[in-house]
PDB file of C-alpha atoms in Angstrom:
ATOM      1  CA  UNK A  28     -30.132 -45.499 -13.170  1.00 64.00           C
ATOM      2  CA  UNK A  29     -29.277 -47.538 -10.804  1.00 65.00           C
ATOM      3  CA  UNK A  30     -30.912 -47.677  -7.187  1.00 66.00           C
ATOM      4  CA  UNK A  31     -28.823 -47.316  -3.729  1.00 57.00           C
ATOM      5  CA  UNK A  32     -30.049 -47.634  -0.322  1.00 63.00           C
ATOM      6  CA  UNK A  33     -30.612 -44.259   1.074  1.00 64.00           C
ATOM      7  CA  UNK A  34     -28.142 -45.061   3.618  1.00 67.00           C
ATOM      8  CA  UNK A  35     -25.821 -45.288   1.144  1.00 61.00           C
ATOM      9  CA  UNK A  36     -24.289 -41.893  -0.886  1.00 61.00           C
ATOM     10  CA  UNK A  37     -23.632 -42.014  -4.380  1.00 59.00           C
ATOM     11  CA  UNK A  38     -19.905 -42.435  -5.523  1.00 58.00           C
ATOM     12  CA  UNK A  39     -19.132 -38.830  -6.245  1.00 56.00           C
ATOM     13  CA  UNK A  40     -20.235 -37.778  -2.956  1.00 56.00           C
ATOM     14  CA  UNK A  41     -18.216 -40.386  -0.866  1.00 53.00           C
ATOM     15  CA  UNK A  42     -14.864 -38.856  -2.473  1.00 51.00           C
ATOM     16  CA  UNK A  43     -13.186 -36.128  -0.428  1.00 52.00           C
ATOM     17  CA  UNK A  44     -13.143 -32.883  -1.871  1.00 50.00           C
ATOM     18  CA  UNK A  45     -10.042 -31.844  -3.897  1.00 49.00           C
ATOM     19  CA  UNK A  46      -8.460 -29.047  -1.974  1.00 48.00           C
ATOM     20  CA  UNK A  47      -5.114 -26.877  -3.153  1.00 46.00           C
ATOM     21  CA  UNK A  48      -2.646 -27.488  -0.493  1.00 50.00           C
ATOM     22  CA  UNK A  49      -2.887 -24.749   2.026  1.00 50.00           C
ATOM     23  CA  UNK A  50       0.617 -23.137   0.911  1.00 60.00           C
ATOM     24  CA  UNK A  51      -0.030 -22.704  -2.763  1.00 84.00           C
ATOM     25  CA  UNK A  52       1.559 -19.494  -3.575  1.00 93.00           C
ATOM     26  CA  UNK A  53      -0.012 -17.164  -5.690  1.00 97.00           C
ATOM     27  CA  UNK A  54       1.764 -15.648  -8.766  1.00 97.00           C
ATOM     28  CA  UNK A  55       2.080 -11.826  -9.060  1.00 97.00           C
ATOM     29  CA  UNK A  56       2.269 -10.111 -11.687  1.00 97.00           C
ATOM     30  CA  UNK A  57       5.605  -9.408 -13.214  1.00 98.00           C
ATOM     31  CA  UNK A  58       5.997  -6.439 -15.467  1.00 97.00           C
ATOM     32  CA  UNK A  59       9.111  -5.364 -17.268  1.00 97.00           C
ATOM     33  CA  UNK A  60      10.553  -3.338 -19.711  1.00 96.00           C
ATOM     34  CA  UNK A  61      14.309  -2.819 -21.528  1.00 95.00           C
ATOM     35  CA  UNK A  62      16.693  -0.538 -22.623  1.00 95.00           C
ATOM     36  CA  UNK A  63      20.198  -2.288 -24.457  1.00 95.00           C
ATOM     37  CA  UNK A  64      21.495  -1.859 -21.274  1.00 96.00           C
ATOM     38  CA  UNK A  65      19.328  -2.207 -18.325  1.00 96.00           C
ATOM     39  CA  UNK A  66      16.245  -3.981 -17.306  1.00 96.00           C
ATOM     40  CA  UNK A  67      13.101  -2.028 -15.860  1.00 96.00           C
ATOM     41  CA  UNK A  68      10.948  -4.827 -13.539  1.00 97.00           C
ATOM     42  CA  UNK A  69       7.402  -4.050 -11.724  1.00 97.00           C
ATOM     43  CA  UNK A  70       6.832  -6.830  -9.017  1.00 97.00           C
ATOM     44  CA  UNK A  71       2.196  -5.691  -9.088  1.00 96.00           C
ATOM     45  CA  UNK A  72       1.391  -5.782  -5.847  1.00 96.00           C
ATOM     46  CA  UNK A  73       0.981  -3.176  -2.785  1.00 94.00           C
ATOM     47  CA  UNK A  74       1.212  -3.119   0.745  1.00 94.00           C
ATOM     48  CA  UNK A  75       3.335  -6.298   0.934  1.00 95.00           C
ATOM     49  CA  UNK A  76       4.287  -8.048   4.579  1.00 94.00           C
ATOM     50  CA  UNK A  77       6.591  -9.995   4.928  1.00 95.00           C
ATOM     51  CA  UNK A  78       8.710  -9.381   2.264  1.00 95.00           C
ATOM     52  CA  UNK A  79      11.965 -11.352   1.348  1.00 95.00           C
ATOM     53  CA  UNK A  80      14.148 -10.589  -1.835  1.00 95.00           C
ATOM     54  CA  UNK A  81      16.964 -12.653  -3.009  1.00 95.00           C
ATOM     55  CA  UNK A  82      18.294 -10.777  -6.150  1.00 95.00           C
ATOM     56  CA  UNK A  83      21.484 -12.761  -7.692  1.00 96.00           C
ATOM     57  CA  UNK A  84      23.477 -11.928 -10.912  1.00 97.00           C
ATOM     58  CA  UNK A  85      21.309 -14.700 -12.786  1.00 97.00           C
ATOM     59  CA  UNK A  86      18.363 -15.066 -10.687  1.00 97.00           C
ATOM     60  CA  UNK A  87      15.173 -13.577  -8.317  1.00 97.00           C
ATOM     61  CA  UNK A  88      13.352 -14.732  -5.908  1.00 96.00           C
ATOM     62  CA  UNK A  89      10.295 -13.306  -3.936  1.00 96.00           C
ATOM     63  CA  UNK A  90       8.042 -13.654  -1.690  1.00 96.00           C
ATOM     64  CA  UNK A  91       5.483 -11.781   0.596  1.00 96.00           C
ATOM     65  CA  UNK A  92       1.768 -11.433   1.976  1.00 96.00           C
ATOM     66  CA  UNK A  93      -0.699  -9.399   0.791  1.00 96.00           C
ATOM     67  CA  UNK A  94      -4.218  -9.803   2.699  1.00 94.00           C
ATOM     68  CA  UNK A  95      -3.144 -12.978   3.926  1.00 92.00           C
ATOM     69  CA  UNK A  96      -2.488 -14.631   0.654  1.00 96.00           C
ATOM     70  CA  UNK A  97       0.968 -15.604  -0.064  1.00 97.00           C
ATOM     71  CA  UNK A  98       2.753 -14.770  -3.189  1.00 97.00           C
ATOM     72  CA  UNK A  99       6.149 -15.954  -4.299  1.00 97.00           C
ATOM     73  CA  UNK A 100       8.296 -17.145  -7.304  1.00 97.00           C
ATOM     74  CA  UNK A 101      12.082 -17.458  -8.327  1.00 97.00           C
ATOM     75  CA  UNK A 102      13.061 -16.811 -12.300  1.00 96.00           C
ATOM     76  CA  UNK A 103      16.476 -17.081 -13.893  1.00 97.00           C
ATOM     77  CA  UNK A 104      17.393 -14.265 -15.659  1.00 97.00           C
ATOM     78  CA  UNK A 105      17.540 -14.883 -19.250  1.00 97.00           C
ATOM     79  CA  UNK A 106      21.273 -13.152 -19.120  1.00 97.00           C
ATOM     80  CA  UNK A 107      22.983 -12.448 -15.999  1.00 98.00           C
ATOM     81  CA  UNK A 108      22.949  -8.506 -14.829  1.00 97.00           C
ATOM     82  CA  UNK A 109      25.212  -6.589 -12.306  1.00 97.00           C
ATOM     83  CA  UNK A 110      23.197  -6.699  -8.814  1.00 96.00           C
ATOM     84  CA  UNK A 111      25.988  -4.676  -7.577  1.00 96.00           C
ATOM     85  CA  UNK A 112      24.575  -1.628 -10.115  1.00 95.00           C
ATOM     86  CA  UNK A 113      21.212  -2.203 -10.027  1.00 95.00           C
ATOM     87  CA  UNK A 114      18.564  -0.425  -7.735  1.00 93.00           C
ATOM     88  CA  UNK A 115      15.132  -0.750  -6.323  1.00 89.00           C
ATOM     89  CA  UNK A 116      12.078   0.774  -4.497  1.00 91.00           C
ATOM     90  CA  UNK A 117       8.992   0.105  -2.432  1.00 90.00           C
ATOM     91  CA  UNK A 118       7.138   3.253  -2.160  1.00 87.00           C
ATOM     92  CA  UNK A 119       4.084   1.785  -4.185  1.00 88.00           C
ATOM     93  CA  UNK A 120       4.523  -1.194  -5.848  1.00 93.00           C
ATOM     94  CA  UNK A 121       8.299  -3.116  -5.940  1.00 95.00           C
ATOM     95  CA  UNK A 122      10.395  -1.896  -8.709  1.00 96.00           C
ATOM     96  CA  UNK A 123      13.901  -3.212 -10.191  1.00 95.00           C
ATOM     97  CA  UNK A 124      16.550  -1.151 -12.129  1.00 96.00           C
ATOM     98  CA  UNK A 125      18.535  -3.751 -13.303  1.00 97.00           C
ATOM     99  CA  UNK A 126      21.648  -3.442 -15.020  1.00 97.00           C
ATOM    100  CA  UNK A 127      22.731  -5.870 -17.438  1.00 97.00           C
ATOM    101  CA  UNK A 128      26.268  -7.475 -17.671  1.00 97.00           C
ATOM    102  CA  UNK A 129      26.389  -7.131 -21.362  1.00 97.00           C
ATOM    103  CA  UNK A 130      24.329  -4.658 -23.597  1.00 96.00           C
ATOM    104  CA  UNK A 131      22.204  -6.676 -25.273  1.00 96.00           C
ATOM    105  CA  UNK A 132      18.037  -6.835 -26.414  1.00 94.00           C
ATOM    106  CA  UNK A 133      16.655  -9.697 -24.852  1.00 96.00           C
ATOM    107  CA  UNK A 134      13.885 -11.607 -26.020  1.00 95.00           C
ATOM    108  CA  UNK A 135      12.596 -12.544 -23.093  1.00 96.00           C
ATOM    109  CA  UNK A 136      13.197 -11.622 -18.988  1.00 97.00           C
ATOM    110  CA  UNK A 137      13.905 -14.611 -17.628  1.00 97.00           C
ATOM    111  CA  UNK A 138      15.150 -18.258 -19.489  1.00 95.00           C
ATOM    112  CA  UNK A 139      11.416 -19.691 -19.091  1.00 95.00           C
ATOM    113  CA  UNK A 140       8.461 -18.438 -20.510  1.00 94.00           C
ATOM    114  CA  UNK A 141       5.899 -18.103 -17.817  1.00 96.00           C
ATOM    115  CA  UNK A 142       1.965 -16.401 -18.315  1.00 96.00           C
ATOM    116  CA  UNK A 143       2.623 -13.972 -15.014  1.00 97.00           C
ATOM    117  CA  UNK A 144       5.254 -12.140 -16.229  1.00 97.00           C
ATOM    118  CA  UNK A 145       4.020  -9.737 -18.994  1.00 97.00           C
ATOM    119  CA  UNK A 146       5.741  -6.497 -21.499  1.00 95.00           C
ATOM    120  CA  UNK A 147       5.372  -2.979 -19.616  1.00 95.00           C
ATOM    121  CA  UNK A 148       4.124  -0.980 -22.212  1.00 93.00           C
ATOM    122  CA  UNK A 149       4.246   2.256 -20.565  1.00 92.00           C
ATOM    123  CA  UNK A 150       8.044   1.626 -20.750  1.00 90.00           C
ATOM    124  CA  UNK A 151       8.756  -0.411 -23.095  1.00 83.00           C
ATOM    125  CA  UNK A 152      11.170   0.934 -26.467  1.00 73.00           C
ATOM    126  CA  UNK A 153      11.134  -0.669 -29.794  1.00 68.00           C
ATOM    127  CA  UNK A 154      14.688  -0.992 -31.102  1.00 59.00           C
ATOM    128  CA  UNK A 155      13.555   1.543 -33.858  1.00 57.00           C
ATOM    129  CA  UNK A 156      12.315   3.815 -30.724  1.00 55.00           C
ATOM    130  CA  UNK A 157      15.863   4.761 -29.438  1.00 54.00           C
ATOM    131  CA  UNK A 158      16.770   7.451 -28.141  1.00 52.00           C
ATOM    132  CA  UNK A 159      12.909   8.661 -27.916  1.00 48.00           C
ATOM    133  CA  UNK A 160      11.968   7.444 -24.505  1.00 49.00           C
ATOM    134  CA  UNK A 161      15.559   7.941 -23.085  1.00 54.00           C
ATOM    135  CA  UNK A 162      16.779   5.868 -19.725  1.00 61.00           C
ATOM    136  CA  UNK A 163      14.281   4.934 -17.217  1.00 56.00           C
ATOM    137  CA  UNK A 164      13.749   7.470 -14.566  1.00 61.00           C
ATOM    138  CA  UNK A 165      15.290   5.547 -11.007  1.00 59.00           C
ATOM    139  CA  UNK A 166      15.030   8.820  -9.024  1.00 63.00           C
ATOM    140  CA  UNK A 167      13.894   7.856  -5.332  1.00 57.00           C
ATOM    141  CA  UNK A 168      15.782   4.419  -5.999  1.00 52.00           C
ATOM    142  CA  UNK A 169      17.684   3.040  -3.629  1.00 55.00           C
ATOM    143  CA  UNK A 170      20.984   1.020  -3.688  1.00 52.00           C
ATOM    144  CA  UNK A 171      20.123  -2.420  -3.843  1.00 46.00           C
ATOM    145  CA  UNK A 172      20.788  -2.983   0.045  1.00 47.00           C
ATOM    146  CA  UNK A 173      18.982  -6.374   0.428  1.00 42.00           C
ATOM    147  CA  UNK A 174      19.712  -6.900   4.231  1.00 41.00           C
ATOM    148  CA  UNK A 175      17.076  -4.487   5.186  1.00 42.00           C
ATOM    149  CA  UNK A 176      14.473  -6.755   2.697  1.00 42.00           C
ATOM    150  CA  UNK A 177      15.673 -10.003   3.857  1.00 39.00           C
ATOM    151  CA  UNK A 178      13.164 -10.240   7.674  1.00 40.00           C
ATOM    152  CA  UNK A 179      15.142  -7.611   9.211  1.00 37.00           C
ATOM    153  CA  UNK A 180      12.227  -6.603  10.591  1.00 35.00           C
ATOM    154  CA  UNK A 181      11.774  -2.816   9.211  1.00 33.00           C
ATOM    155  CA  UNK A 182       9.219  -1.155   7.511  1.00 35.00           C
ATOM    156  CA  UNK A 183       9.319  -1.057   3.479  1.00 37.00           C
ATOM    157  CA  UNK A 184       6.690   0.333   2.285  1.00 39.00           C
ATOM    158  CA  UNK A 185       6.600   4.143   3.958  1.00 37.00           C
ATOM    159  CA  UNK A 186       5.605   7.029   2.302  1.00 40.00           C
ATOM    160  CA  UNK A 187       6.676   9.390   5.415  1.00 41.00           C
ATOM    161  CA  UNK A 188       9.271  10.690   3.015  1.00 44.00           C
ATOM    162  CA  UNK A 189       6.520  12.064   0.368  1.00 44.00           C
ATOM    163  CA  UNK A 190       5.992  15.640   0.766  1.00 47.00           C
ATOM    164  CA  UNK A 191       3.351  16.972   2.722  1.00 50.00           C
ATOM    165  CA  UNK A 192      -0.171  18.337   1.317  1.00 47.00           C
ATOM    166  CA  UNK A 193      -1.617  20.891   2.131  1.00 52.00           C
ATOM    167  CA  UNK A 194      -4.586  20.861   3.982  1.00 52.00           C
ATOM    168  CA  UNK A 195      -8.159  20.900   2.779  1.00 53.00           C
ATOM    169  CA  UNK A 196      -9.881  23.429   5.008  1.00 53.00           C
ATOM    170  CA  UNK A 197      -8.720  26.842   4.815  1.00 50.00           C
ATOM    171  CA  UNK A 198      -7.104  28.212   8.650  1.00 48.00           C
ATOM    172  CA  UNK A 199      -8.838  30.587  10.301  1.00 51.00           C
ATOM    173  CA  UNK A 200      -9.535  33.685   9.102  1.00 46.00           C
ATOM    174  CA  UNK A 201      -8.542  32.868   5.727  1.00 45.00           C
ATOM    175  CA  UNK A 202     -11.360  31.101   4.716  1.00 45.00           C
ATOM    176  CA  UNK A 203     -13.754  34.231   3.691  1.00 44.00           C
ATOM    177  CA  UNK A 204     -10.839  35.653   1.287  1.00 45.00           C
ATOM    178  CA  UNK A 205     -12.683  35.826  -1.907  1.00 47.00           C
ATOM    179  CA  UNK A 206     -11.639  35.466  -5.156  1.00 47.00           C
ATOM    180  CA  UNK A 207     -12.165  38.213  -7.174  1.00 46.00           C
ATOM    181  CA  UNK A 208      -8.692  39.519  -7.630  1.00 47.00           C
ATOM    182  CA  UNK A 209      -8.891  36.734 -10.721  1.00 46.00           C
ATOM    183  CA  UNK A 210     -11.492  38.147 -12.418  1.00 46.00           C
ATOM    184  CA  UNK A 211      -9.613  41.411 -13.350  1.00 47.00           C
ATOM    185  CA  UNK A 212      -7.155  39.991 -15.309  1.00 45.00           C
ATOM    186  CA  UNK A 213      -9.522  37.595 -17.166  1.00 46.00           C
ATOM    187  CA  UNK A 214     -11.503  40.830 -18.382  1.00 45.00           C
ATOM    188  CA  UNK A 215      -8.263  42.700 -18.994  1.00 46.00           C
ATOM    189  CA  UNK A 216      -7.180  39.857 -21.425  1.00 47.00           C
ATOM    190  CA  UNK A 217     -11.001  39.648 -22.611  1.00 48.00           C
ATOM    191  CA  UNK A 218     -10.650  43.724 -23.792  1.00 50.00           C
ATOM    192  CA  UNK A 219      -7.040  42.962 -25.184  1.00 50.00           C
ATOM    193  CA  UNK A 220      -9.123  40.351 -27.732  1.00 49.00           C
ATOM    194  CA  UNK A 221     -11.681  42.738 -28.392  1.00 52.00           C
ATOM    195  CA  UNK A 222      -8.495  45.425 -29.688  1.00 50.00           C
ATOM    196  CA  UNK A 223      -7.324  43.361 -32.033  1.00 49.00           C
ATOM    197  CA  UNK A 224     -10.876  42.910 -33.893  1.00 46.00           C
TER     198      UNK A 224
END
């Protein structure tokens, strides 16, 4: 080994540390899934801030904040779609219905491969699978409107239009009611089992 002063640090110390820049985006996880004619994309993250969408006929791009970290990325699609057709929502997590231009399977979503952007199993349908799993369900989807995603300012992600629950305490005066009325029918069918012994 070789001897330094102590005054002197060793050469792997006197190096500055290698730091990411401090606006490396993150990459969330893409998940999608097909039909011949439409395109079913899951964009994994919740509670997103600052939000901006830029959906074209042969591209996406996103960005937004979650817990301070910043995620974004842009992908060509690997054919183009109809934006005008397609539909989204941000009640949970960001969802596509895409519609493509031309029916066709693709082998891929987007023209490059890239490791955050993975199969949705849950909907996913072999080509020997038609007709099993049917369309993709889009209820609650809205008309792709992006000037309300694009820093306008409002709210996405509100669940004030789920329905409301019920709640857990029983009101007054109806929390003594007991339960028995149950218990009738349960012996009734109990004796109707024993009759046919």
């Amino acid at each position: 080994p070789i001897a330094l002063p102590p005054s002197v640090p060793p050469p792997w110390l006197s190096r500055p540390p290698c730091h990411l820049p401090a606006a490396m985006a993150l990459k969330p996880d893409v998940l999608w899934a097909q039909r011949p004619d439409s395109v079913y994309l899951t964009i994994d993250l919740k509670e997103v801030q600052d939000m901006k969408v830029t959906l074209e006929n042969d591209s996406l791009a996103f960005s937004g904040k979650v817990g301070g970290s910043l995620y974004e990325f842009t992908l060509e699609w690997h054919a183009p779609i109809k934006k005008e057709e397609s539909k989204w929502s941000t009640k949970r997590l960001i969802e596509f219905y895409l519609k493509k231009a031309e029916e066709e399977t693709w082998p891929r979503l987007a023209k490059a491969k890239f490791p955050w952007i993975k199969v949705d199993w849950k909907r996913w349908q072999d080509s020997d699978d038609e007709g099993v799993k049917g369309g993709f369900d889009v209820d609650g989807m809205g008309d792709m409107n992006f000037g309300d995603m694009m820093g306008g300012g409002g709210e996405l992600d509100s669940d004030d239009d789920d329905e409301d629950l019920p709640d857990l305490e029983p009101a007054e005066g109806l929390g003594s009611a007991p339960a028995a009325p149950a218990a009738p029918a349960v012996a009734k069918e109990e004796n109707e089992l024993d009759k046919t012994d």
